[in-house]
Short mmCIF file of C-alpha atoms in Angstrom, two decimals:
data_model
loop_
_atom_site.label_atom_id
_atom_site.label_comp_id
_atom_site.label_asym_id
_atom_site.label_seq_id
_atom_site.Cartn_x
_atom_site.Cartn_y
_atom_site.Cartn_z
CA MET A 1 -63.74 44.24 -65.43
CA ASN A 2 -64.89 45.57 -68.91
CA LYS A 3 -66.15 43.55 -71.74
CA LYS A 4 -65.15 44.88 -74.98
CA ILE A 5 -68.03 46.41 -77.00
CA THR A 6 -67.35 45.83 -80.81
CA SER A 7 -70.26 47.99 -81.69
CA GLN A 8 -71.68 51.05 -80.22
CA LYS A 9 -75.35 50.25 -80.75
CA VAL A 10 -77.08 48.34 -77.75
CA ASP A 11 -80.95 47.97 -76.96
CA ILE A 12 -80.78 49.59 -73.60
CA VAL A 13 -78.44 51.58 -71.66
CA ILE A 14 -78.83 51.04 -67.63
CA SER A 15 -76.98 53.75 -65.49
CA GLY A 16 -76.15 51.99 -62.08
CA ALA A 17 -74.97 48.64 -61.27
CA GLY A 18 -76.42 48.26 -57.86
CA VAL A 19 -78.70 45.46 -56.88
CA VAL A 20 -81.67 46.85 -58.92
CA GLY A 21 -79.66 47.65 -61.97
CA MET A 22 -77.76 44.26 -62.12
CA THR A 23 -81.20 42.40 -61.50
CA LEU A 24 -82.77 44.20 -64.47
CA ALA A 25 -79.88 43.92 -66.51
CA CYS A 26 -79.62 39.98 -66.14
CA ILE A 27 -83.43 39.62 -66.73
CA LEU A 28 -83.51 41.71 -69.86
CA ALA A 29 -80.47 40.10 -71.47
CA ASP A 30 -81.68 36.50 -70.65
CA HIS A 31 -84.60 37.51 -72.98
CA GLY A 32 -82.24 38.55 -75.97
CA LEU A 33 -81.77 42.11 -75.30
CA GLU A 34 -78.28 43.64 -75.50
CA ILE A 35 -77.57 45.53 -72.31
CA ALA A 36 -74.86 48.18 -71.48
CA LEU A 37 -74.57 48.45 -67.73
CA ILE A 38 -72.49 51.43 -66.55
CA ASP A 39 -71.50 52.46 -62.89
CA PRO A 40 -68.79 54.98 -61.67
CA LEU A 41 -67.66 52.54 -59.04
CA ASN A 42 -65.23 49.71 -59.67
CA VAL A 43 -67.94 47.17 -59.23
CA GLU A 44 -65.79 44.34 -58.76
CA ALA A 45 -63.96 46.11 -56.13
CA SER A 46 -67.05 47.09 -54.27
CA LEU A 47 -67.94 43.23 -53.62
CA ASN A 48 -65.90 43.25 -50.38
CA ASP A 49 -67.60 42.86 -47.02
CA GLU A 50 -66.87 46.69 -46.05
CA PHE A 51 -68.83 48.26 -48.75
CA ASP A 52 -72.44 47.74 -47.48
CA GLY A 53 -73.67 45.95 -44.02
CA ARG A 54 -77.46 46.19 -44.65
CA SER A 55 -79.62 42.93 -45.26
CA TYR A 56 -82.91 43.09 -47.42
CA ALA A 57 -86.07 41.37 -46.36
CA ILE A 58 -87.47 40.10 -49.97
CA SER A 59 -90.99 39.32 -49.82
CA TYR A 60 -92.63 36.38 -51.01
CA ALA A 61 -93.54 37.64 -54.47
CA PRO A 62 -90.28 39.14 -55.36
CA TYR A 63 -88.63 35.94 -54.28
CA MET A 64 -90.78 33.92 -56.49
CA MET A 65 -89.77 36.31 -59.42
CA LEU A 66 -85.99 35.77 -58.77
CA LYS A 67 -86.32 32.27 -58.49
CA THR A 68 -88.42 32.29 -61.87
CA ALA A 69 -85.54 34.54 -63.26
CA GLY A 70 -82.87 31.88 -62.29
CA LEU A 71 -81.30 34.43 -60.06
CA TRP A 72 -82.23 33.11 -56.64
CA ASP A 73 -79.65 30.24 -56.65
CA LYS A 74 -76.94 32.69 -57.35
CA ILE A 75 -77.91 35.19 -54.34
CA GLY A 76 -79.98 33.14 -51.94
CA THR A 77 -77.69 30.40 -50.97
CA GLU A 78 -77.20 32.22 -47.52
CA ALA A 79 -80.59 33.18 -47.30
CA GLN A 80 -82.98 32.93 -43.89
CA PRO A 81 -86.66 32.55 -44.11
CA ILE A 82 -88.66 34.62 -42.18
CA ASN A 83 -91.63 32.52 -40.61
CA GLU A 84 -93.16 34.84 -38.35
CA ILE A 85 -93.08 38.45 -37.70
CA HIS A 86 -93.70 39.97 -34.21
CA VAL A 87 -94.49 43.55 -33.77
CA THR A 88 -94.67 45.62 -30.42
CA ASP A 89 -95.14 49.15 -29.24
CA GLY A 90 -92.43 49.96 -27.20
CA GLU A 91 -92.43 47.76 -24.30
CA SER A 92 -96.25 47.30 -24.30
CA PRO A 93 -97.66 43.76 -23.78
CA VAL A 94 -99.89 44.38 -26.81
CA PHE A 95 -98.33 42.70 -29.76
CA LEU A 96 -99.14 41.63 -33.45
CA HIS A 97 -98.08 38.49 -34.76
CA PHE A 98 -98.03 37.13 -38.26
CA ASP A 99 -97.22 33.60 -38.83
CA GLN A 100 -96.69 31.83 -42.30
CA LYS A 101 -98.64 29.06 -41.04
CA GLU A 102 -101.67 31.14 -41.07
CA LEU A 103 -101.43 31.30 -44.96
CA GLY A 104 -99.85 27.92 -45.49
CA ASP A 105 -97.81 28.51 -48.62
CA GLY A 106 -94.27 29.35 -47.45
CA PRO A 107 -92.31 32.00 -45.66
CA LEU A 108 -93.32 35.30 -45.19
CA GLY A 109 -89.96 36.47 -46.68
CA GLN A 110 -86.09 35.73 -47.26
CA MET A 111 -83.25 37.79 -45.28
CA VAL A 112 -80.44 38.11 -47.40
CA GLU A 113 -77.36 40.17 -46.84
CA VAL A 114 -76.29 42.75 -49.61
CA ARG A 115 -73.14 41.31 -50.01
CA HIS A 116 -74.47 38.13 -51.23
CA ILE A 117 -76.71 39.53 -53.82
CA ARG A 118 -74.18 41.91 -55.07
CA SER A 119 -71.63 39.04 -55.32
CA GLY A 120 -74.37 36.73 -57.03
CA LEU A 121 -75.47 39.31 -59.59
CA TYR A 122 -72.06 39.98 -60.43
CA LYS A 123 -70.97 36.64 -61.07
CA ALA A 124 -74.23 36.21 -63.32
CA ILE A 125 -73.50 39.63 -65.35
CA ILE A 126 -69.95 38.62 -66.18
CA LYS A 127 -71.23 35.37 -67.77
CA GLN A 128 -73.76 36.94 -70.04
CA LYS A 129 -72.78 37.60 -73.22
CA ASN A 130 -75.39 40.10 -73.75
CA ILE A 131 -74.32 42.44 -70.82
CA HIS A 132 -71.49 44.81 -71.39
CA LEU A 133 -70.06 46.13 -68.34
CA PHE A 134 -68.65 49.69 -68.11
CA SER A 135 -67.36 49.91 -64.71
CA SER A 136 -65.41 52.85 -63.05
CA ASP A 137 -66.95 55.04 -66.11
CA GLN A 138 -70.30 57.17 -66.21
CA ILE A 139 -72.45 58.87 -68.47
CA VAL A 140 -71.58 62.61 -69.02
CA SER A 141 -74.10 63.51 -71.41
CA SER A 142 -77.00 61.95 -73.44
CA GLN A 143 -78.84 63.27 -76.65
CA THR A 144 -82.31 62.22 -77.79
CA CYS A 145 -82.58 61.59 -81.56
CA PRO A 146 -85.27 60.17 -83.64
CA GLY A 147 -85.52 56.44 -82.77
CA HIS A 148 -82.65 56.39 -80.75
CA VAL A 149 -80.51 58.04 -77.86
CA GLU A 150 -77.01 58.86 -78.10
CA ILE A 151 -74.75 58.43 -74.73
CA ASP A 152 -71.42 59.78 -74.22
CA LEU A 153 -69.19 58.00 -71.25
CA LYS A 154 -66.49 59.72 -69.33
CA SER A 155 -64.00 57.46 -70.70
CA GLY A 156 -64.64 58.73 -74.23
CA LYS A 157 -66.62 55.82 -75.30
CA LYS A 158 -70.14 56.59 -77.16
CA LEU A 159 -73.21 54.32 -77.18
CA ASN A 160 -76.29 54.22 -78.99
CA ALA A 161 -79.54 52.75 -77.79
CA SER A 162 -83.31 52.66 -78.01
CA LEU A 163 -83.50 53.41 -74.29
CA LEU A 164 -81.66 54.74 -71.22
CA ILE A 165 -82.80 53.73 -67.84
CA GLY A 166 -81.82 55.43 -64.60
CA ALA A 167 -81.02 52.83 -61.64
CA GLU A 168 -78.74 55.02 -59.69
CA GLY A 169 -80.45 55.31 -56.40
CA ARG A 170 -81.77 58.37 -54.52
CA GLY A 171 -78.86 61.00 -55.72
CA SER A 172 -79.61 59.96 -59.57
CA THR A 173 -77.61 62.31 -61.69
CA LEU A 174 -79.53 61.52 -64.60
CA ARG A 175 -82.83 62.33 -62.93
CA GLN A 176 -81.23 65.74 -62.28
CA GLN A 177 -80.05 66.05 -65.96
CA LYS A 178 -83.71 65.16 -67.31
CA ASP A 179 -84.90 68.10 -64.93
CA ILE A 180 -87.27 65.54 -63.13
CA ASN A 181 -88.31 66.92 -59.60
CA ILE A 182 -88.24 64.99 -56.45
CA ARG A 183 -90.55 65.79 -53.36
CA VAL A 184 -88.50 64.89 -49.84
CA TRP A 185 -89.54 64.23 -46.51
CA ASP A 186 -86.87 64.05 -43.92
CA TYR A 187 -87.95 62.23 -40.84
CA LYS A 188 -85.17 63.41 -38.69
CA GLN A 189 -83.81 60.13 -38.02
CA THR A 190 -80.79 57.95 -38.61
CA GLY A 191 -80.81 54.31 -39.41
CA ILE A 192 -77.90 52.53 -37.45
CA VAL A 193 -77.07 49.13 -39.25
CA THR A 194 -75.00 46.32 -37.83
CA THR A 195 -74.99 42.35 -37.71
CA VAL A 196 -75.23 40.97 -34.11
CA GLU A 197 -74.69 37.44 -32.76
CA HIS A 198 -77.05 36.16 -30.02
CA GLU A 199 -77.10 32.93 -27.76
CA LEU A 200 -80.53 31.56 -28.60
CA ASP A 201 -82.14 30.50 -32.02
CA HIS A 202 -83.98 33.36 -33.37
CA GLN A 203 -86.34 30.39 -34.93
CA GLY A 204 -87.02 32.71 -38.35
CA ILE A 205 -88.90 35.22 -36.12
CA ALA A 206 -88.35 39.00 -37.22
CA HIS A 207 -89.05 41.46 -34.49
CA GLU A 208 -90.10 45.05 -34.96
CA LYS A 209 -90.36 47.30 -32.11
CA PHE A 210 -91.74 50.70 -32.42
CA PHE A 211 -90.26 53.43 -29.90
CA PRO A 212 -91.02 57.48 -30.09
CA SER A 213 -87.28 57.83 -31.14
CA GLY A 214 -87.88 55.59 -34.16
CA PRO A 215 -88.18 51.70 -34.91
CA PHE A 216 -85.92 48.92 -33.88
CA ALA A 217 -85.76 45.87 -35.95
CA ILE A 218 -84.36 42.67 -35.37
CA LEU A 219 -84.25 40.55 -38.73
CA PRO A 220 -83.03 36.89 -38.70
CA LEU A 221 -80.06 35.84 -40.55
CA LYS A 222 -78.32 32.37 -40.45
CA ASN A 223 -76.32 30.79 -37.83
CA ASN A 224 -77.82 32.73 -34.85
CA HIS A 225 -76.98 36.05 -36.36
CA SER A 226 -79.63 38.95 -36.96
CA SER A 227 -79.46 42.23 -38.87
CA ILE A 228 -80.35 45.27 -36.72
CA VAL A 229 -81.88 48.24 -38.07
CA TRP A 230 -81.85 51.01 -35.12
CA CYS A 231 -83.41 54.31 -35.58
CA GLU A 232 -82.59 57.28 -33.79
CA PRO A 233 -82.65 61.07 -33.96
CA PRO A 234 -79.33 62.21 -35.83
CA GLN A 235 -77.48 63.53 -32.94
CA ARG A 236 -78.10 60.50 -30.74
CA ALA A 237 -77.36 58.22 -33.54
CA GLU A 238 -74.01 60.07 -33.99
CA THR A 239 -72.97 59.41 -30.23
CA ILE A 240 -74.07 55.78 -30.67
CA MET A 241 -71.93 55.47 -33.67
CA ALA A 242 -69.24 56.95 -31.83
CA LEU A 243 -69.13 54.36 -28.82
CA SER A 244 -66.53 52.04 -28.13
CA GLU A 245 -67.43 48.28 -28.95
CA ARG A 246 -68.07 47.52 -25.27
CA ALA A 247 -70.10 50.67 -24.83
CA PHE A 248 -72.17 49.89 -27.96
CA ASN A 249 -72.85 46.50 -27.03
CA ALA A 250 -74.30 47.71 -23.63
CA GLU A 251 -76.63 50.09 -25.53
CA LEU A 252 -77.72 47.49 -27.71
CA ALA A 253 -78.59 45.07 -25.16
CA LYS A 254 -80.73 47.65 -23.48
CA LYS A 255 -82.92 48.00 -26.68
CA PHE A 256 -82.21 44.30 -27.85
CA GLY A 257 -83.67 42.91 -24.47
CA THR A 258 -82.84 39.40 -23.08
CA PHE A 259 -85.19 36.98 -25.22
CA LEU A 260 -82.64 35.41 -27.34
CA GLY A 261 -79.68 35.63 -24.50
CA ASN A 262 -76.48 37.60 -24.85
CA VAL A 263 -76.02 39.52 -27.80
CA LYS A 264 -72.94 41.40 -29.20
CA SER A 265 -72.39 43.30 -32.38
CA LEU A 266 -69.73 41.84 -34.76
CA GLY A 267 -67.95 45.06 -35.31
CA LYS A 268 -68.42 46.89 -38.43
CA ARG A 269 -71.46 49.60 -38.19
CA TRP A 270 -73.08 51.97 -40.98
CA SER A 271 -75.84 54.85 -40.55
CA TYR A 272 -77.86 56.50 -43.12
CA PRO A 273 -80.00 59.43 -42.95
CA LEU A 274 -83.66 58.47 -43.18
CA THR A 275 -85.84 60.43 -45.78
CA MET A 276 -88.77 59.49 -48.12
CA GLN A 277 -88.52 60.95 -51.63
CA LEU A 278 -90.72 60.55 -54.78
CA ALA A 279 -90.10 61.82 -58.22
CA ASP A 280 -92.63 63.66 -59.77
CA GLU A 281 -92.08 61.91 -63.04
CA TYR A 282 -91.03 58.30 -64.05
CA ILE A 283 -90.27 58.85 -67.63
CA ALA A 284 -88.79 61.15 -69.99
CA GLU A 285 -88.29 60.82 -73.92
CA ARG A 286 -86.32 57.29 -74.42
CA PHE A 287 -85.57 57.52 -70.56
CA CYS A 288 -87.08 55.87 -67.50
CA LEU A 289 -86.35 55.75 -63.72
CA ILE A 290 -86.51 52.58 -61.58
CA GLY A 291 -86.06 51.71 -57.97
CA ASP A 292 -84.83 54.24 -55.47
CA ALA A 293 -84.25 56.74 -58.17
CA VAL A 294 -87.92 57.06 -58.64
CA HIS A 295 -88.93 56.20 -54.72
CA GLY A 296 -87.29 56.12 -51.30
CA ILE A 297 -89.17 55.08 -48.58
CA HIS A 298 -88.58 54.52 -44.82
CA PRO A 299 -87.17 51.07 -43.73
CA ILE A 300 -89.86 50.53 -41.36
CA ALA A 301 -91.38 47.28 -43.00
CA GLY A 302 -88.35 46.58 -45.12
CA GLN A 303 -90.18 47.24 -48.25
CA GLY A 304 -87.78 49.42 -50.35
CA PHE A 305 -85.90 46.84 -52.24
CA ASN A 306 -89.22 44.96 -52.89
CA LEU A 307 -90.72 48.15 -54.27
CA GLY A 308 -87.67 48.15 -56.67
CA LEU A 309 -88.06 44.32 -57.59
CA ARG A 310 -91.72 45.05 -58.43
CA ASP A 311 -90.44 47.98 -60.99
CA ILE A 312 -88.46 45.25 -62.56
CA ALA A 313 -91.06 42.74 -62.80
CA ALA A 314 -93.42 45.14 -64.54
CA LEU A 315 -90.74 46.92 -66.59
CA SER A 316 -89.25 43.82 -67.89
CA GLU A 317 -92.28 42.34 -68.88
CA ILE A 318 -93.27 45.34 -70.90
CA LEU A 319 -89.97 45.59 -72.82
CA VAL A 320 -89.72 41.93 -73.56
CA ASP A 321 -93.32 41.96 -74.87
CA ALA A 322 -92.34 45.04 -76.93
CA HIS A 323 -89.26 43.40 -78.29
CA ARG A 324 -90.82 40.31 -79.09
CA LEU A 325 -93.17 42.01 -81.37
CA GLY A 326 -90.61 43.87 -83.01
CA GLY A 327 -91.84 47.19 -81.42
CA ASP A 328 -89.87 50.69 -80.35
CA ILE A 329 -88.87 49.70 -76.64
CA GLY A 330 -88.02 53.30 -76.09
CA SER A 331 -91.26 54.58 -77.35
CA GLU A 332 -93.67 56.59 -75.16
CA LEU A 333 -96.46 54.44 -75.78
CA VAL A 334 -94.37 51.49 -74.20
CA LEU A 335 -93.03 53.53 -71.11
CA GLU A 336 -96.69 54.95 -70.41
CA ARG A 337 -97.41 51.43 -69.80
CA TYR A 338 -94.83 51.03 -67.09
CA VAL A 339 -95.78 54.32 -65.46
CA ARG A 340 -99.51 53.26 -65.25
CA TRP A 341 -98.62 49.83 -63.87
CA ARG A 342 -96.24 51.12 -61.11
CA ARG A 343 -97.12 54.84 -60.18
CA THR A 344 -100.01 54.05 -57.76
CA ASP A 345 -98.90 50.94 -56.13
CA ASN A 346 -95.39 52.94 -55.09
CA ASN A 347 -97.10 55.84 -54.04
CA ILE A 348 -99.60 53.91 -51.73
CA LEU A 349 -96.95 51.71 -50.13
CA ALA A 350 -94.72 54.92 -50.02
CA LEU A 351 -97.36 57.01 -48.24
CA GLY A 352 -98.60 54.04 -46.10
CA MET A 353 -94.91 53.62 -44.59
CA ASP A 354 -94.80 57.33 -44.25
CA GLY A 355 -98.02 57.28 -42.23
CA LEU A 356 -96.85 54.22 -40.07
CA THR A 357 -93.64 56.14 -39.23
CA ARG A 358 -95.24 59.29 -38.26
CA LEU A 359 -97.93 57.14 -36.10
CA PHE A 360 -95.49 55.21 -34.41
CA SER A 361 -92.51 57.64 -34.03
CA ASN A 362 -94.33 59.77 -31.30
CA ASP A 363 -95.18 59.80 -27.76
CA ASN A 364 -98.47 61.39 -27.72
CA PRO A 365 -100.38 59.43 -25.08
CA ILE A 366 -103.83 59.57 -27.27
CA ILE A 367 -102.11 58.38 -30.37
CA ARG A 368 -100.07 55.74 -28.21
CA PHE A 369 -103.48 54.55 -26.90
CA GLY A 370 -104.94 54.31 -30.44
CA ARG A 371 -102.05 52.67 -31.97
CA ARG A 372 -102.09 49.83 -29.53
CA ALA A 373 -105.75 49.32 -29.68
CA GLY A 374 -105.27 49.13 -33.09
CA LEU A 375 -102.57 46.18 -32.84
CA ALA A 376 -104.84 44.33 -30.40
CA ILE A 377 -107.87 44.66 -32.85
CA VAL A 378 -105.67 43.22 -36.00
CA GLU A 379 -104.57 40.52 -33.73
CA GLU A 380 -107.83 39.32 -33.02
CA ALA A 381 -109.24 39.56 -36.46
CA PRO A 382 -107.79 36.51 -38.49
CA VAL A 383 -109.42 37.99 -41.86
CA LEU A 384 -107.49 41.54 -41.18
CA LYS A 385 -104.36 39.75 -40.25
CA LYS A 386 -104.28 37.64 -43.35
CA PHE A 387 -105.09 40.65 -45.44
CA PHE A 388 -101.87 42.74 -44.01
CA MET A 389 -100.11 39.51 -44.21
CA ARG A 390 -100.64 39.27 -48.22
CA HIS A 391 -99.55 42.79 -48.57
CA ALA A 392 -96.27 42.23 -46.69
CA ARG A 393 -95.66 39.14 -48.87
CA GLY A 394 -96.48 41.35 -52.13
CA THR A 395 -99.02 39.04 -53.53
CA VAL A 396 -102.02 41.54 -53.61
CA GLY A 397 -102.83 43.49 -56.90
CA LYS A 398 -102.21 43.02 -60.37
CA LEU A 399 -99.21 41.60 -60.49
CA PRO A 400 -96.64 40.97 -63.36
CA LYS A 401 -95.96 37.52 -64.69
CA LEU A 402 -92.70 37.01 -62.77
CA LEU A 403 -93.99 38.37 -59.43
CA ARG A 404 -96.75 35.35 -59.85
CA GLY A 405 -93.82 32.75 -60.53
CA GLU A 406 -94.77 32.60 -64.23
CA PRO A 407 -91.76 33.17 -66.83
CA LEU A 408 -91.94 36.02 -69.38
#
């Protein structure tokens, strides 16, 4: 549904009504900024269970941000806390175990199905008078003028804003229109995603098993369900995706093991090619990128959505501060603050995930021995374990207010 805009002028236009675009729109609108949110899809029609079978692991600091912003009650009603994380290298007896009790201040994260996040955010958007949703529409051109940007939509509507934000995901058309290059690394892996049901209680424990063909993650959901991210080379993944339900469950059981009893897929499967990509630039004149449009990483540690939420926390703080002071929210000075705050953090985490993927996705005996020794060393070093747990929770570094649980 579209809300009728009486004036062509808004403060900010956000292209992309995915989970990142909708979250940013909600936070900015709550602080008095008028937002136009545009998406080529029929957003309401995309809320069905068949649209996206993924689940996101939301780290502790982004969880605090969503709670502080008043969004957690809308998206987290079916959330499953992650109490522990168990990491193994294949079938090796060596493991690394993270337990929330070692930090003592709440879960390591929360697992939420994407369908619940999208549905909750959509309900928040349609109730927000400062958000004008242009569903089944898209930007065909934009022209930067002194003090504003003029935007033409496919529907024929025209918008005038101080800032244009690209939240369109990895294939961002605005990024291409702005001639911003990206660097892409192909892992030659495909991620198979499905939800499974198992006999025994997972007790809120997430499992990450590393195999030469790619990682296999078991991520706890409500009611003896878990989300599976199963990474394989593309040809093998294509074969697995084509299996009958019975054959798929047989292959799944081999990979899964018996520690949660009998396991079966709940039917629907999705697959995604796995790459890493980083944009050379975050901003152009009166324009900035956010979320997967600027950085896409391997799901090896479930940090992709968290990076987008960290972008939102920084950008919303900068824009709200500038708005309160009567400044130009689309100026280069304002946008450069966002770049300085986010580029290093994003690059470090992206390259760190890339290193982990390359370290564990091979069967070189020397590397295998070294990584297993590394897991054993970290497991026996409490200070080192707490350091890695704090990084996984997103509580390290110069955090924006929302990530600290403080209102803007």
